[in-house]
XYZ file of C-alpha atoms in Angstrom:
211
model
C -6.020 -21.200 -14.707
C -9.494 -22.502 -15.495
C -12.088 -24.444 -13.573
C -15.335 -26.268 -14.289
C -18.279 -27.373 -12.211
C -19.411 -30.899 -13.113
C -22.638 -31.308 -11.175
C -20.951 -30.162 -7.997
C -17.543 -31.715 -8.711
C -14.907 -29.157 -9.628
C -12.117 -29.610 -12.169
C -9.217 -27.141 -12.067
C -6.784 -26.763 -14.985
C -3.308 -25.364 -14.126
C -2.711 -23.582 -10.833
C -0.157 -20.798 -11.171
C 2.978 -20.389 -9.052
C 3.160 -21.426 -5.413
C 4.141 -17.866 -4.415
C 0.737 -16.692 -5.689
C -1.215 -19.139 -3.525
C -2.796 -16.365 -1.436
C -4.223 -14.795 -4.577
C -5.692 -18.160 -5.507
C -7.189 -18.616 -2.036
C -8.696 -15.113 -2.119
C -10.231 -15.801 -5.522
C -11.886 -18.942 -4.191
C -13.184 -16.949 -1.207
C -14.780 -14.414 -3.563
C -16.538 -17.282 -5.328
C -17.775 -18.727 -2.055
C -15.586 -21.789 -2.526
C -12.585 -23.432 -0.913
C -9.530 -24.953 -2.581
C -10.495 -28.159 -0.788
C -13.631 -28.266 -2.975
C -11.587 -29.201 -6.059
C -12.164 -32.843 -7.022
C -9.695 -33.047 -9.929
C -6.613 -31.037 -10.828
C -5.216 -31.318 -14.333
C -1.856 -29.853 -15.414
C -1.247 -29.051 -19.075
C 2.470 -29.492 -18.309
C 4.917 -29.681 -15.433
C 6.384 -26.175 -15.215
C 6.182 -24.530 -11.794
C 3.954 -21.697 -12.989
C 1.306 -24.286 -13.900
C 1.539 -26.698 -10.963
C 2.926 -24.607 -8.072
C -0.454 -23.989 -6.480
C -1.672 -27.579 -6.835
C -0.717 -28.432 -3.249
C -3.657 -26.261 -2.133
C -6.087 -28.793 -3.607
C -5.847 -31.193 -0.703
C -8.849 -33.327 -1.686
C -8.165 -33.452 -5.417
C -6.920 -36.243 -7.617
C -4.035 -34.659 -9.539
C -3.093 -35.598 -13.079
C -0.190 -34.869 -15.419
C 1.282 -36.636 -18.449
C 3.830 -39.268 -17.418
C 6.483 -37.675 -19.658
C 6.529 -34.683 -17.298
C 7.008 -36.688 -14.093
C 10.724 -35.800 -14.189
C 9.803 -32.112 -13.837
C 8.061 -32.747 -10.515
C 9.639 -32.507 -7.093
C 9.979 -35.711 -5.092
C 7.007 -34.613 -2.985
C 4.814 -33.799 -5.991
C 5.569 -37.141 -7.646
C 3.676 -38.778 -4.797
C 0.595 -36.657 -5.534
C 0.288 -36.892 -9.324
C -1.204 -39.652 -11.480
C -0.690 -40.279 -15.197
C -3.259 -38.269 -17.149
C -4.199 -41.346 -19.205
C -6.180 -42.579 -16.207
C -8.050 -39.287 -16.115
C -8.756 -39.549 -19.839
C -10.435 -42.914 -19.314
C -12.544 -41.413 -16.542
C -13.592 -38.473 -18.705
C -14.591 -40.586 -21.680
C -16.988 -42.529 -19.494
C -18.830 -39.491 -18.167
C -17.910 -36.272 -19.967
C -17.328 -34.945 -23.444
C -13.606 -34.334 -23.030
C -10.459 -35.479 -24.775
C -6.785 -35.276 -23.800
C -4.350 -34.509 -26.649
C -0.622 -35.140 -26.190
C 1.388 -32.351 -27.870
C 4.870 -32.817 -26.396
C 6.458 -29.565 -27.570
C 6.623 -27.025 -24.733
C 7.582 -29.953 -22.503
C 7.714 -33.639 -23.378
C 4.468 -34.180 -21.506
C 2.579 -31.094 -22.667
C -1.083 -31.752 -23.365
C -4.188 -29.949 -24.527
C -7.715 -30.614 -23.247
C -10.655 -30.434 -25.642
C -14.223 -29.837 -24.473
C -16.458 -31.210 -27.222
C -19.588 -29.532 -25.882
C -18.181 -26.004 -25.559
C -15.762 -26.493 -28.470
C -13.047 -25.116 -26.200
C -9.405 -26.163 -26.356
C -7.197 -25.614 -23.296
C -3.799 -25.553 -24.946
C -1.384 -24.693 -22.139
C 1.766 -23.010 -23.427
C 1.797 -24.557 -26.898
C 0.268 -21.211 -27.895
C 0.288 -18.403 -25.358
C 0.459 -14.631 -25.123
C 2.928 -14.335 -22.259
C 3.847 -10.704 -21.655
C 1.042 -9.283 -23.779
C -1.342 -7.072 -21.747
C -4.940 -8.243 -21.408
C -7.356 -5.602 -22.745
C -9.831 -4.150 -20.236
C -12.989 -6.284 -20.038
C -11.779 -8.356 -22.976
C -10.561 -11.664 -21.592
C -12.525 -13.500 -24.296
C -12.434 -11.908 -27.732
C -11.290 -12.304 -31.329
C -7.848 -10.839 -30.598
C -6.886 -10.022 -34.170
C -3.855 -7.974 -33.100
C -2.641 -10.815 -30.881
C -2.970 -13.291 -33.721
C -0.816 -11.060 -35.906
C 1.797 -10.707 -33.164
C 1.863 -14.475 -32.672
C 2.336 -15.095 -36.392
C 5.152 -12.542 -36.508
C 6.842 -14.156 -33.495
C 6.634 -17.674 -34.958
C 7.898 -16.433 -38.320
C 10.927 -14.860 -36.616
C 11.700 -18.051 -34.719
C 11.336 -20.261 -37.794
C 13.676 -18.102 -39.857
C 16.519 -18.029 -37.307
C 19.529 -20.237 -38.180
C 19.368 -23.681 -36.521
C 16.071 -22.724 -34.891
C 14.107 -25.643 -36.311
C 16.171 -28.152 -34.348
C 16.997 -26.022 -31.308
C 13.346 -25.104 -30.694
C 11.981 -28.513 -31.660
C 9.726 -26.872 -34.233
C 8.898 -30.232 -35.779
C 6.929 -31.048 -32.623
C 5.375 -27.582 -32.554
C 3.950 -27.874 -36.055
C 2.926 -31.490 -35.506
C 0.937 -30.266 -32.505
C -0.751 -27.583 -34.594
C -1.731 -30.129 -37.226
C -3.149 -32.360 -34.506
C -5.338 -29.678 -32.918
C -6.521 -28.535 -36.343
C -8.498 -31.784 -36.491
C -10.850 -30.418 -33.815
C -13.763 -28.023 -34.143
C -12.569 -25.171 -31.911
C -14.531 -22.047 -31.058
C -12.513 -20.986 -28.005
C -8.720 -21.251 -27.759
C -7.870 -21.078 -24.046
C -4.190 -20.226 -23.766
C -1.799 -20.826 -20.882
C -1.007 -17.118 -20.530
C -3.200 -14.248 -21.678
C -6.578 -14.078 -23.343
C -9.018 -16.644 -24.676
C -9.357 -16.318 -28.431
C -12.760 -16.937 -29.961
C -13.979 -17.592 -33.513
C -12.006 -18.354 -36.684
C -9.607 -20.534 -34.715
C -9.210 -22.996 -37.586
C -8.049 -20.163 -39.847
C -5.561 -18.962 -37.225
C -4.094 -22.447 -36.760
C -3.817 -22.895 -40.525
C -1.972 -19.576 -40.791
C 0.512 -20.696 -38.139
C 1.039 -24.027 -39.898
C 1.752 -22.196 -43.163
C 4.801 -20.566 -41.517
C 6.626 -23.908 -41.505
C 9.135 -23.237 -44.286
C 10.756 -26.639 -43.717
C 7.678 -28.685 -44.523
């Protein structure tokens, strides 16, 4: 979960599970804010652990890629708008870009902040299950990079894995994000990696033995 303040208008990216809504409310209280203060909610994809808390943002416009509409409940479908409309809004006022990746889910996206050189990548790359070091939410994370490379290598080398895990889309997504100047890689689960992101992405791409 991430949020930005745009001259008093708040953008929230991904919301966690609905069962954790009290934790989200308490966090807003600590910041002196209310969930009703959110102007825009943006989902990197339609899994419940990324959109479950979105119903708390009662005053927000909510956006998701149209290819993930099928993952939404009937109620949520009434609340969400195709992210392309948000992209048009951003380009007019802010230095943001929406990138369709389509691997983790068909509608998975990344959000690139040109000013901060930050990429919010959802679960295309994440460190789910890896503990977050004390006071190190944002760091180089060399050991995590090595673990990620080892994990991808294992997946790639499994029989039939390329098709079963849609690795073609995964590597296409990596090649797409490599076009951007990234200083901070903001993952869907775990830490934010900083520095030498281009090198890390290139190392992941090199694991594609089918290319």
